[in-house]
mmCIF file of C-alpha atoms and ligand atoms in Angstrom:
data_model
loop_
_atom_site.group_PDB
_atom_site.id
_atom_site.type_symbol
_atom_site.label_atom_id
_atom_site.label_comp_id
_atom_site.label_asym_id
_atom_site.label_seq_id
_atom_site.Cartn_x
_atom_site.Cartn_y
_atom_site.Cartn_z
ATOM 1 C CA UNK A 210 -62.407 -89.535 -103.745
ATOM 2 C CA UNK A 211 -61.942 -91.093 -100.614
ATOM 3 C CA UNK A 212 -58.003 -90.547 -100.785
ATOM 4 C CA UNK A 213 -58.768 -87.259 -101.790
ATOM 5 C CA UNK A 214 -60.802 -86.684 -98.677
ATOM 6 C CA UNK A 215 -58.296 -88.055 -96.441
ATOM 7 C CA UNK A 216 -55.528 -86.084 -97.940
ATOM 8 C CA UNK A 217 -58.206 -82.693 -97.539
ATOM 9 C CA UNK A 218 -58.438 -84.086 -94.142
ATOM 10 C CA UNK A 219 -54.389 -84.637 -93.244
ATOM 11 C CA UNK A 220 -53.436 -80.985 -94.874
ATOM 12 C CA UNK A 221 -56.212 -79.307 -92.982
ATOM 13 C CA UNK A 222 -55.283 -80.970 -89.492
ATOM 14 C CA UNK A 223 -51.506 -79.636 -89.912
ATOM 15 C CA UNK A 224 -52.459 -76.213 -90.511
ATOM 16 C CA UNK A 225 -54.518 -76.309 -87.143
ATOM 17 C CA UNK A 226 -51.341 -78.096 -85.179
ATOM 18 C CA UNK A 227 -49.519 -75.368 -86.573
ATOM 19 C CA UNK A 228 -51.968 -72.192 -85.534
ATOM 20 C CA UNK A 229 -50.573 -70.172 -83.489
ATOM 21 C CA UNK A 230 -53.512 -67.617 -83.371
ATOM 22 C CA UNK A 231 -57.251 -67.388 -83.291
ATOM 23 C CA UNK A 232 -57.115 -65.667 -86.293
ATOM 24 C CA UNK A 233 -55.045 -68.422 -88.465
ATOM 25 C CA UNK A 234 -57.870 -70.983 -86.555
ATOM 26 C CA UNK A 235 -60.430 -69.319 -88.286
ATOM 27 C CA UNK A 236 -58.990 -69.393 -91.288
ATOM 28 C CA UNK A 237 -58.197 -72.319 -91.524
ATOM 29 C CA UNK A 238 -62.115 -72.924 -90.736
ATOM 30 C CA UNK A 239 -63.085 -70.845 -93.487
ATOM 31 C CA UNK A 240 -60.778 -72.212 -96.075
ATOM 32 C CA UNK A 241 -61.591 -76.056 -95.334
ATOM 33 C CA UNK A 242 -65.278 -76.044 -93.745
ATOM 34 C CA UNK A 243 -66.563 -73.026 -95.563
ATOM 35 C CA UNK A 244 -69.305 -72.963 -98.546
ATOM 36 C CA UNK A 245 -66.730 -72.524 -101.015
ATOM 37 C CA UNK A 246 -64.100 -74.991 -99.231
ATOM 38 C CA UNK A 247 -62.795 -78.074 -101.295
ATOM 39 C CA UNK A 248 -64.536 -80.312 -99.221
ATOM 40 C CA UNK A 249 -68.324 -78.885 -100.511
ATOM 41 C CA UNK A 250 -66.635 -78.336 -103.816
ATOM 42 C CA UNK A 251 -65.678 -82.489 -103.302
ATOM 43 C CA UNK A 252 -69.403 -83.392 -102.164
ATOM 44 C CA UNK A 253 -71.139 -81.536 -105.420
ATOM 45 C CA UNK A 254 -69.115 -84.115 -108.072
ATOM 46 C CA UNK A 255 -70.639 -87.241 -106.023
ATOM 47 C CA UNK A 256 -73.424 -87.244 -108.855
ATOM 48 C CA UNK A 257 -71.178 -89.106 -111.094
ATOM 49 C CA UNK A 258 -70.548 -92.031 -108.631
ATOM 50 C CA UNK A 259 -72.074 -95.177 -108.820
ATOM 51 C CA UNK A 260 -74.527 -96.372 -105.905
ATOM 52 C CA UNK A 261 -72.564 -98.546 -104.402
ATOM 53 C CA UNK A 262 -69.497 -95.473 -104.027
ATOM 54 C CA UNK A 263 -71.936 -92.547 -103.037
ATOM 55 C CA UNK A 264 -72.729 -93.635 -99.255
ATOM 56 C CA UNK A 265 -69.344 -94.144 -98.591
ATOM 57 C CA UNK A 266 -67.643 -91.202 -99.722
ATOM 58 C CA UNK A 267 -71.040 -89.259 -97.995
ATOM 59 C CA UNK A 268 -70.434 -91.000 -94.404
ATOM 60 C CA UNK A 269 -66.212 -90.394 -95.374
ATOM 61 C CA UNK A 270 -67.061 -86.382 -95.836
ATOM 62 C CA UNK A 271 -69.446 -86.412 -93.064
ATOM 63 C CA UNK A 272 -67.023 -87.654 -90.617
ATOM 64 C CA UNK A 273 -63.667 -85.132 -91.815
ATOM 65 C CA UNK A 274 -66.126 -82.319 -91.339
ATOM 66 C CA UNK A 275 -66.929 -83.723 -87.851
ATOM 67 C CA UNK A 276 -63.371 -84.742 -86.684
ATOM 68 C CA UNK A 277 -61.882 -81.416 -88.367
ATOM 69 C CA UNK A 278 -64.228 -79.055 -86.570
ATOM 70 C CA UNK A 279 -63.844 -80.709 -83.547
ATOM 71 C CA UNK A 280 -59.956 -80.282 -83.918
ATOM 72 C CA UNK A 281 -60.265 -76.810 -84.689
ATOM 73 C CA UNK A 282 -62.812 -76.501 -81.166
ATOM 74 C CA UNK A 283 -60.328 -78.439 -79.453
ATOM 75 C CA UNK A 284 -57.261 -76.103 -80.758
ATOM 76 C CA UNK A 285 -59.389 -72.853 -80.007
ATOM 77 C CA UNK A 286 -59.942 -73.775 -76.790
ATOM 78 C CA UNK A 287 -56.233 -74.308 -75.936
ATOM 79 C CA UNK A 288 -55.230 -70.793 -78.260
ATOM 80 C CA UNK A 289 -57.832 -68.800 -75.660
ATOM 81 C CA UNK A 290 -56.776 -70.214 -72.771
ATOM 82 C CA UNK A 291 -52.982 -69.410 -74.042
ATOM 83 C CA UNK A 292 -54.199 -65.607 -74.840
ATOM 84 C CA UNK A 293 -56.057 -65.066 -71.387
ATOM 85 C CA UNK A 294 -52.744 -66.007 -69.846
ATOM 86 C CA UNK A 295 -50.954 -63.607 -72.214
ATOM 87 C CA UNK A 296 -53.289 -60.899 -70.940
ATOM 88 C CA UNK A 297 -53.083 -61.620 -67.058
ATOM 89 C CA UNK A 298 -49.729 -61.682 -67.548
ATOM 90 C CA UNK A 299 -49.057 -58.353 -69.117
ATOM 91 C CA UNK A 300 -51.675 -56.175 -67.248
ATOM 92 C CA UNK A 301 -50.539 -57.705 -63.995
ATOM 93 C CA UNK A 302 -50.140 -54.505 -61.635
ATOM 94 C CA UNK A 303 -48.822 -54.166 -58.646
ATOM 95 C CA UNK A 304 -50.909 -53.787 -55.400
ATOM 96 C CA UNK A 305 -48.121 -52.756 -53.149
ATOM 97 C CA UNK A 306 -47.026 -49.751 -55.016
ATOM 98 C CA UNK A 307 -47.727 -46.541 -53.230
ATOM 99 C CA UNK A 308 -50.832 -44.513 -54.985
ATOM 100 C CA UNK A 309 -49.572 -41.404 -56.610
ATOM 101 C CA UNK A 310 -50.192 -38.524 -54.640
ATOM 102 C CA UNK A 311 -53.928 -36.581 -55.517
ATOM 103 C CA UNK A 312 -52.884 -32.390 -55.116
ATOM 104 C CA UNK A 313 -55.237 -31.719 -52.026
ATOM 105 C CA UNK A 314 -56.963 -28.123 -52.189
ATOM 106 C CA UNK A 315 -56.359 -26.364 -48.757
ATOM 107 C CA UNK A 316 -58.884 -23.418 -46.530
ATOM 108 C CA UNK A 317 -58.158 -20.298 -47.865
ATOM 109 C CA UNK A 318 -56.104 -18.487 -44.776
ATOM 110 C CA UNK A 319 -59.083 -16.198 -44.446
ATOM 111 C CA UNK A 320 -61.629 -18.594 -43.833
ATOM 112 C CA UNK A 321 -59.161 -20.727 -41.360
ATOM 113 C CA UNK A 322 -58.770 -17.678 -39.269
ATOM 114 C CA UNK A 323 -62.544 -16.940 -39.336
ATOM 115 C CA UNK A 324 -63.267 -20.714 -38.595
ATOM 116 C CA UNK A 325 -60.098 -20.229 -35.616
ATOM 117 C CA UNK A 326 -62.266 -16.958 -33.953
ATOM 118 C CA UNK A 327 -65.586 -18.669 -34.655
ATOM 119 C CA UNK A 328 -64.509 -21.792 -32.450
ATOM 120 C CA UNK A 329 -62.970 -19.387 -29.546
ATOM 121 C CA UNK A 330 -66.338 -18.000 -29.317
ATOM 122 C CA UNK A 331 -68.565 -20.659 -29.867
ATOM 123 C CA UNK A 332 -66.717 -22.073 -26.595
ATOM 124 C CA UNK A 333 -67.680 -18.827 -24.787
ATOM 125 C CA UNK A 334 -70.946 -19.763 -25.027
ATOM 126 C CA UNK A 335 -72.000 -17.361 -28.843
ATOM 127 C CA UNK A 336 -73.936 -18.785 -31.965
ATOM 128 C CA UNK A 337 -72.656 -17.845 -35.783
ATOM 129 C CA UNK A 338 -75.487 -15.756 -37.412
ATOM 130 C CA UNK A 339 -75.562 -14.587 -41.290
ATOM 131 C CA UNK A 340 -77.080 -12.505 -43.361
ATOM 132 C CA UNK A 341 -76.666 -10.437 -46.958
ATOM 133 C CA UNK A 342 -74.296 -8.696 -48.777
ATOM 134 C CA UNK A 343 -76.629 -6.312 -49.914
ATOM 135 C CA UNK A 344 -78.143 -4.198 -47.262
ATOM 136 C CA UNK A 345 -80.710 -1.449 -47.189
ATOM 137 C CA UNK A 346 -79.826 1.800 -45.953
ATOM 138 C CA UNK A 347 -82.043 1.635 -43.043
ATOM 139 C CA UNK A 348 -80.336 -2.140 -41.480
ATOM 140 C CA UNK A 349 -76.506 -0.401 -42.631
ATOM 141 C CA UNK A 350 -76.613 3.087 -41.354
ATOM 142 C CA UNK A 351 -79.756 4.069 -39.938
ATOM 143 C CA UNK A 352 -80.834 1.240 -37.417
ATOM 144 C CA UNK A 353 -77.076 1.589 -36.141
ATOM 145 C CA UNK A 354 -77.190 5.245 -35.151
ATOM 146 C CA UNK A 355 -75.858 6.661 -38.273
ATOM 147 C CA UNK A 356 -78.688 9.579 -39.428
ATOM 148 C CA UNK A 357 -78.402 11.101 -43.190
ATOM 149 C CA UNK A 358 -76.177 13.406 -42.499
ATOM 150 C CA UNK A 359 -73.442 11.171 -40.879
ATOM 151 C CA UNK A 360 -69.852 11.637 -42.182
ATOM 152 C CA UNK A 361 -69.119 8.082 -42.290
ATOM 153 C CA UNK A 362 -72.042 7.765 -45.152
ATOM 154 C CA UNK A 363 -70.267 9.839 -47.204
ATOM 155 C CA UNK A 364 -70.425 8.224 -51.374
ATOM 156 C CA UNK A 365 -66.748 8.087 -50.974
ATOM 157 C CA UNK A 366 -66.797 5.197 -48.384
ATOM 158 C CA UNK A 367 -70.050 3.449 -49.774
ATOM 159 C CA UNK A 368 -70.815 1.615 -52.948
ATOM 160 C CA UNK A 369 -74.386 2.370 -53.453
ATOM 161 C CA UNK A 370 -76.804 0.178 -56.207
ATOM 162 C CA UNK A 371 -80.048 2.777 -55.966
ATOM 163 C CA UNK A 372 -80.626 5.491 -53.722
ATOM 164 C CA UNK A 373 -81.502 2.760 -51.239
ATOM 165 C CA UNK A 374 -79.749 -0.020 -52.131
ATOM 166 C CA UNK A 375 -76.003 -0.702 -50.759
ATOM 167 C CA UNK A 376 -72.831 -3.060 -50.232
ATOM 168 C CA UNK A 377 -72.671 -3.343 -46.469
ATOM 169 C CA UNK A 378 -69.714 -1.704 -45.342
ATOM 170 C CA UNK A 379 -70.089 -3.515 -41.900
ATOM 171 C CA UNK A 380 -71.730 -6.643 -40.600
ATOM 172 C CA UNK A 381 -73.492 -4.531 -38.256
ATOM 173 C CA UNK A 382 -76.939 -4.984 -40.591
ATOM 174 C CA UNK A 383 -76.666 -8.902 -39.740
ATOM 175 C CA UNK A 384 -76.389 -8.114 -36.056
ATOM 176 C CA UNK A 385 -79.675 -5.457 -35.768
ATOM 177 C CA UNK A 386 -81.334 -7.788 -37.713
ATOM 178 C CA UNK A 387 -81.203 -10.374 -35.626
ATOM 179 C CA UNK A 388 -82.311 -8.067 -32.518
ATOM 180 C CA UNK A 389 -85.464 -7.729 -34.278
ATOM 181 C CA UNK A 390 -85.295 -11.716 -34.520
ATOM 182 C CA UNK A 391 -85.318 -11.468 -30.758
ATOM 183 C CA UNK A 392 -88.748 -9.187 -30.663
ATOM 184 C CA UNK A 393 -87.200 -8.133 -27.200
ATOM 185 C CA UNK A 394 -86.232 -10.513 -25.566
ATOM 186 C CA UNK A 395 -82.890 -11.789 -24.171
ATOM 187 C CA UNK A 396 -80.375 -12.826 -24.269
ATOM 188 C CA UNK A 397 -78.178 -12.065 -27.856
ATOM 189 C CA UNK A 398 -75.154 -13.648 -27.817
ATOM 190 C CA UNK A 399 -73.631 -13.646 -31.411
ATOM 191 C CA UNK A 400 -70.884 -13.087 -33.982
ATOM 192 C CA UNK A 401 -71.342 -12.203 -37.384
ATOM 193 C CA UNK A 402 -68.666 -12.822 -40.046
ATOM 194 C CA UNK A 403 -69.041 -11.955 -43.396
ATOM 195 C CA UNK A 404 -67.248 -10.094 -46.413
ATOM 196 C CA UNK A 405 -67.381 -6.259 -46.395
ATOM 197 C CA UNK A 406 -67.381 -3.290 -48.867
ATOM 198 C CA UNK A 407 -65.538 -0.002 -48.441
ATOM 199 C CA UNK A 408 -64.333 2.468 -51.417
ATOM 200 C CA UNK A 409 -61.533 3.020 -50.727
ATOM 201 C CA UNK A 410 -58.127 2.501 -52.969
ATOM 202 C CA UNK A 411 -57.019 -0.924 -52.388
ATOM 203 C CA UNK A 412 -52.808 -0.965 -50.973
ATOM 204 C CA UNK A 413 -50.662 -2.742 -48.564
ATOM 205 C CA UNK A 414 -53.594 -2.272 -45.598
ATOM 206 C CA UNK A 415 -56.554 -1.252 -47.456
ATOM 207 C CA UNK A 416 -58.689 -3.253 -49.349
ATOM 208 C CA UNK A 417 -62.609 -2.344 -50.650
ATOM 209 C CA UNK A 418 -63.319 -5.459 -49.990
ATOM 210 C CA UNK A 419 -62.719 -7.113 -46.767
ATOM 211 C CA UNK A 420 -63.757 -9.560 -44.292
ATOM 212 C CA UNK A 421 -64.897 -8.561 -40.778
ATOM 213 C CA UNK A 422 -66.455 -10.329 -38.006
ATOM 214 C CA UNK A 423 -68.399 -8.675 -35.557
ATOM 215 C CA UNK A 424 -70.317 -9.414 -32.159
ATOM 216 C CA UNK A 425 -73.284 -8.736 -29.950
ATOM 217 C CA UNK A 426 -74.212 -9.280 -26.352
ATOM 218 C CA UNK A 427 -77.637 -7.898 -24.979
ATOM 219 C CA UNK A 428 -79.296 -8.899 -22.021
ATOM 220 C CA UNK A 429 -80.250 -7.689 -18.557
ATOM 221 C CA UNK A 430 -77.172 -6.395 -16.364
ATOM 222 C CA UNK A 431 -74.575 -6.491 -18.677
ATOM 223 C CA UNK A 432 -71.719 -3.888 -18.272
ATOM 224 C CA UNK A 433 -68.168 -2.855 -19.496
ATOM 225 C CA UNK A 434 -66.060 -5.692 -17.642
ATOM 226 C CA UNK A 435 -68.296 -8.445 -19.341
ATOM 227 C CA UNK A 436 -66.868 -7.073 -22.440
ATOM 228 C CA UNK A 437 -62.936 -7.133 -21.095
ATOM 229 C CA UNK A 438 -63.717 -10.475 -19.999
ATOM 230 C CA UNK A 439 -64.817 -11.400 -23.245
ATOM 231 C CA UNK A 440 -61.758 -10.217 -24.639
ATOM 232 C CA UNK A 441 -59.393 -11.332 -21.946
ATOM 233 C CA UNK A 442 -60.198 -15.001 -22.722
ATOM 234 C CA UNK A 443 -60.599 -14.440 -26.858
ATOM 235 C CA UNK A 444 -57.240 -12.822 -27.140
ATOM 236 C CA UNK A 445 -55.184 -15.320 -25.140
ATOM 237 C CA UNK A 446 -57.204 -18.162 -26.639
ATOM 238 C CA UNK A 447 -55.917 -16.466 -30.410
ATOM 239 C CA UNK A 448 -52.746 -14.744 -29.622
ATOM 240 C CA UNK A 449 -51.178 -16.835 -27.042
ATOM 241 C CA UNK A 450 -51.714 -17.411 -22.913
ATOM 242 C CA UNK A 451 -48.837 -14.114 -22.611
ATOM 243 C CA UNK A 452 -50.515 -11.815 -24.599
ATOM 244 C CA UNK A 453 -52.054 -8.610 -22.062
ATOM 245 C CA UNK A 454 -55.009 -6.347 -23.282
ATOM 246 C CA UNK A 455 -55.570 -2.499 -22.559
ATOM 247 C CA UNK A 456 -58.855 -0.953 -23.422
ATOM 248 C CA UNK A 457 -58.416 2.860 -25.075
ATOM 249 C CA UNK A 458 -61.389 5.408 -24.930
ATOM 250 C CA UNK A 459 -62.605 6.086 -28.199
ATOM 251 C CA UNK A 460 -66.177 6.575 -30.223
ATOM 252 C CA UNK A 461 -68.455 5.050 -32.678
ATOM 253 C CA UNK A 462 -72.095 6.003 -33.699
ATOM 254 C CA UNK A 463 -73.589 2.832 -32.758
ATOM 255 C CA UNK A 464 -71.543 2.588 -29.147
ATOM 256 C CA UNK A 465 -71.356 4.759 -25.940
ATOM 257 C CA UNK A 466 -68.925 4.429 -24.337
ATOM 258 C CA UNK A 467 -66.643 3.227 -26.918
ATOM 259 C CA UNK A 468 -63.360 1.571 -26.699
ATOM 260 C CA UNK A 469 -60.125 0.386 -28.894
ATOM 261 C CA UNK A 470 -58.803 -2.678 -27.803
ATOM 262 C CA UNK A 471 -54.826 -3.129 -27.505
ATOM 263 C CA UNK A 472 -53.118 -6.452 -26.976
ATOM 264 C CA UNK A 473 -49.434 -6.400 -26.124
ATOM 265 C CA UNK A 474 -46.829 -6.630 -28.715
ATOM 266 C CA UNK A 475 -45.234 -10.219 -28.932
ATOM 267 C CA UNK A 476 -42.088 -8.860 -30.806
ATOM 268 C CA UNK A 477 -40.666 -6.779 -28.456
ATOM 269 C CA UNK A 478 -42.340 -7.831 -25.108
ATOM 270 C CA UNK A 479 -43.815 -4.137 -24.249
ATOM 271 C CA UNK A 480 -39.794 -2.538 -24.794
ATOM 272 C CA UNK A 481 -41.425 -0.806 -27.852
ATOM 273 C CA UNK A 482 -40.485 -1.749 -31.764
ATOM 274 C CA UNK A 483 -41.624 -1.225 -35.489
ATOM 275 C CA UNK A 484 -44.671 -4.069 -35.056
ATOM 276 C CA UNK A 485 -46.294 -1.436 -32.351
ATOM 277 C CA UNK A 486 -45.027 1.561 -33.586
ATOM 278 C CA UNK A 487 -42.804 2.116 -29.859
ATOM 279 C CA UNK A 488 -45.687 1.647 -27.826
ATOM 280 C CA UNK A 489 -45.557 -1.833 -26.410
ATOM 281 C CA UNK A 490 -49.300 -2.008 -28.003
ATOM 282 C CA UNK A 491 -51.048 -3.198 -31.198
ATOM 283 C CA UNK A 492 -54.688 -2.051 -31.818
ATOM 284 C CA UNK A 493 -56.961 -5.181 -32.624
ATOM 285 C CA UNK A 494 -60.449 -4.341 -32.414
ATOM 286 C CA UNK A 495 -63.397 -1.484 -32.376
ATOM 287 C CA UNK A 496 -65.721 -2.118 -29.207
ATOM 288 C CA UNK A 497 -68.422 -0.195 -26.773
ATOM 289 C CA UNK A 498 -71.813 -0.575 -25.208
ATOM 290 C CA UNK A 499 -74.383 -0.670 -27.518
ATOM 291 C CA UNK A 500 -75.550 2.655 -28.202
ATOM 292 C CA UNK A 501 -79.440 2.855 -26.700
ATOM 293 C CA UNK A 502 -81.170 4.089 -29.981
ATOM 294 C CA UNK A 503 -79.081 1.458 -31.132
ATOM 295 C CA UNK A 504 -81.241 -0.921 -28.720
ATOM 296 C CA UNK A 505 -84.251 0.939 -29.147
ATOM 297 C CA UNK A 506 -84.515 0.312 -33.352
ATOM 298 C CA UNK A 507 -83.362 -3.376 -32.753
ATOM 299 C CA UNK A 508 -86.595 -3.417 -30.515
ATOM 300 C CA UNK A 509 -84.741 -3.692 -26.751
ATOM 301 C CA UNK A 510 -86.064 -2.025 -24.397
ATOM 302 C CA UNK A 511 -83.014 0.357 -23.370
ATOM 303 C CA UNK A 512 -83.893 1.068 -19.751
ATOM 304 C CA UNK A 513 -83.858 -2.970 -19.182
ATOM 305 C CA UNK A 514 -81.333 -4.467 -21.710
ATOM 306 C CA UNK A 515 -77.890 -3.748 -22.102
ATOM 307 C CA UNK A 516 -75.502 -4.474 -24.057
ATOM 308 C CA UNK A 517 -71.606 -4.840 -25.628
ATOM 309 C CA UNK A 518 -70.789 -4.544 -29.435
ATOM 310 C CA UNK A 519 -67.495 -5.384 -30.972
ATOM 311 C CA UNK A 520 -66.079 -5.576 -34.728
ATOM 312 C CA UNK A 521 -62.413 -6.489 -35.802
ATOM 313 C CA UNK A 522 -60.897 -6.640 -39.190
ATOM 314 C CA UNK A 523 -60.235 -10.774 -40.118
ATOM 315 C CA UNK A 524 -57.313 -9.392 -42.393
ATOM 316 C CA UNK A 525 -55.589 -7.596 -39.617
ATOM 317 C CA UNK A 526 -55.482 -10.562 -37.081
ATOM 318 C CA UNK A 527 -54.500 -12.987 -39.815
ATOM 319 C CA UNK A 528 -51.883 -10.329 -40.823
ATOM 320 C CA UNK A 529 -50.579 -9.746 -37.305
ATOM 321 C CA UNK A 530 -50.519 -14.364 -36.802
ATOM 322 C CA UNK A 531 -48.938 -15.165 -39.488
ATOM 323 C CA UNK A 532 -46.430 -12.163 -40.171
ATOM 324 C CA UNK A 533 -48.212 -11.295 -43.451
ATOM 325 C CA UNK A 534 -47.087 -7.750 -44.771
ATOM 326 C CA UNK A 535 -49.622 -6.698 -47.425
ATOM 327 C CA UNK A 536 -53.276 -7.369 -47.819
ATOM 328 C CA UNK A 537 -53.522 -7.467 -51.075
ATOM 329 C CA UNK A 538 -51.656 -11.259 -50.935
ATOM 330 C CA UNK A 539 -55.578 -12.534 -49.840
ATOM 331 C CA UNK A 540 -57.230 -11.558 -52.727
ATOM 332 C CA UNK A 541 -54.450 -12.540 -55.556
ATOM 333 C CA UNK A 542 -54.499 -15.829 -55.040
ATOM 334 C CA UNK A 543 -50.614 -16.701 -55.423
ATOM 335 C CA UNK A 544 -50.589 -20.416 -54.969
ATOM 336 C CA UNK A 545 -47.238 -20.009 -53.125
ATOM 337 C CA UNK A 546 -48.947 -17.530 -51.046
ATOM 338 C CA UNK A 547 -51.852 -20.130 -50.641
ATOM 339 C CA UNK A 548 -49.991 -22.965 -50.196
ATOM 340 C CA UNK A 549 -48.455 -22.127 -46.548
ATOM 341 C CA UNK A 550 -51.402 -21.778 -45.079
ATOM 342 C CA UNK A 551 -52.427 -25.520 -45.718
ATOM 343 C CA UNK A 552 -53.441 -27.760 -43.138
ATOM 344 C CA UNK A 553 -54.104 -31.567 -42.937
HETATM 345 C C1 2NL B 777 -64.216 -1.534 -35.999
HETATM 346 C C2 2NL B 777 -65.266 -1.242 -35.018
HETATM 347 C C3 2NL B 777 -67.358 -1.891 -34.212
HETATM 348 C C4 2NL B 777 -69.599 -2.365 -33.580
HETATM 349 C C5 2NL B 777 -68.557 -2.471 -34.480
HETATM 350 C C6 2NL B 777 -72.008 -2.721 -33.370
HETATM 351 C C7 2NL B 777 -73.079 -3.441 -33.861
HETATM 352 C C8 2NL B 777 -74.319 -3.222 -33.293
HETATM 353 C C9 2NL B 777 -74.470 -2.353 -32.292
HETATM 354 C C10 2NL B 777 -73.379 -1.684 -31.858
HETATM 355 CL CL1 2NL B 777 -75.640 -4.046 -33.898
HETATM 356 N N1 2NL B 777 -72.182 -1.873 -32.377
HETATM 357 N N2 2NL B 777 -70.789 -2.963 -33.911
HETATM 358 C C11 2NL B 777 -69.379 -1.707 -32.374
HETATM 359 C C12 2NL B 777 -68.162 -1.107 -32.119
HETATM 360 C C13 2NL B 777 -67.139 -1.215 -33.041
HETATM 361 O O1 2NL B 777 -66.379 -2.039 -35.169
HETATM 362 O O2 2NL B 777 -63.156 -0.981 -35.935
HETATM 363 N N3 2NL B 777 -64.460 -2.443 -36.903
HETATM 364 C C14 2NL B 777 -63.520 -2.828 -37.890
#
């Protein structure tokens, strides 16, 4: 039995040596140390040995179990050591490869050119105000000079919800609302961007939805040239340090006197081309002094306070920047149409 043991031993010490995985090591554990392994199998016929055999063959098992599992410890050690290498090896990476580039999402060219306009007149000294989409028909038409039977009411050019209820076809609402705000007192200085609702059928310049930003100055003493000045600086700070303005007499409910403002054409240097229609000139923006019921609803005094009003279309001055031929491109959201506008 002892041989036998010894031979158990020399046949189970191979087939660790020659392991090449923890897998075979554990098999080999399982065959030779486990409950059904020959070595248990050995230890049960030790019945039929005499006392003087028994002890020996007992301390002989007792010490192949202990030298074999400590072989097989020793070997699984070395086989893990070999397979974390394996690993670090294989799933190296490389640090000093370049990152694949992430597709960066870029400011819609409407909002860049609002956020351009905001920061010219944030410099001039105005504050950003906001307000809702859905206006009353008191803050849209009423509180801005335009009495129930005004033309420019007309269903045709309004989306009404109820009777009262509307889409604000101007930003005008935000503006009055913010006179009240005031309870007064001057000064207002403010611009007032904001999407816009018109019904009209949408083509290349027309769109029932568009984005205007308007403005408001009311305090004590302020006249007509405070508003070219305005202008004067705004435009060349936009268009370009050789762009000239012209202001044109025309009207407006909620402004007397009321003006269109012209900025020379940058095409063909005032010689006249298709751009400004021949005339050297390119309309821009809808201005005036505030109209004193106008003054008088937003709670101003209108034999103290005065003030200028303006509102411009953001479409037209981003069309007129960046070359850009048909207004529907800002609301189909072409990618390649997108894409150009992208800044870093
Ligand atoms: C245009 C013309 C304009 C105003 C808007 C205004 C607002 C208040 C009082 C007086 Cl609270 N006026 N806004 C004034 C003149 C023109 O817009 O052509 N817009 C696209």
């Amino acid at each position: 039995m002892l041989e036998r043991l010894q031979e158990l031993y020399d046949e189970a010490a191979k087939k660790v040596d020659d392991a090449v995985t923890l897998q075979q090591l554990n098999d080999v554990r399982v065959a030779y140390l486990g409950k059904k392994g020959p070595i248990t199998e050995l230890m049960k016929g030790m019945g039929s040995l005499s006392a003087d055999e028994r002890p020996k063959v007992g301390q002989k098992a007792n010490e192949v179990r202990e030298s074999l599992t400590k072989k097989i410890e020793e070997k699984e050690a070395v086989l893990e050591k070999e397979e974390l290498n394996k690993k670090l090896k294989n799933e190296r990476i490389d640090v000093t490869l370049p990152g694949r580039p992430v597709p960066k999402g870029a400011r819609h060219p409407l909002t860049s050119v609002v956020e351009t306009i905001e920061d010219v007149f944030i410099g001039m000294g105005f504050t950003v105000a906001e307000g809702p989409e859905v206006e009353t028909d008191y803050y849209n038409f009423e509180s801005l000079n335009l009495p129930k039977h005004h033309p420019a009411r007309d269903m045709q050019d309004t989306f009404f919800i109820t009777s009262d209820l509307l889409l604000r076809t101007q930003t005008s609402p935000v503006q009055t609302r913010s006179m009240e705000k005031h309870r007064g007192q001057g000064p207002v200085k403010i611009i007032c961007p904001g999407k816009v609702y018109r019904r009209d059928e949408d083509d290349a310049t027309h769109s029932h939805q568009f984005m205007q930003i308007e403005g408001l100055v009311v305090d004590e003493g302020i006249r007509m040239s405070d508003l070219k000045g305005i202008f004067a600086t705004f435009v060349k700070q936009y268009f370009g340090e050789d762009r000239d303005i012209r202001l044109r007499p025309s009207f407006f409910p909620f402004t007397e006197p009321s003006a269109e403002l012209d900025i020379s054409c940058a095409m063909c240097k005032g010689e006249g081309c298709r751009t400004c229609k021949h005339t050297g000139w390119i309309e821009v923006l809808g201005a005036g002094m505030v109209h004193p019921n106008v003054l008088e609803m937003g709670g101003f005094d209108p034999e103290k306070y005065t003030g200028f009003a303006f509102g411009m279309g953001v479409e037209r001055f981003a069309m007129l920047k960046y070359g850009i031929d048909d207004i529907r491109h800002f609301y189909t959201n072409d990618a390649r149409f997108l894409r150009q506008f992208a800044r870093e």
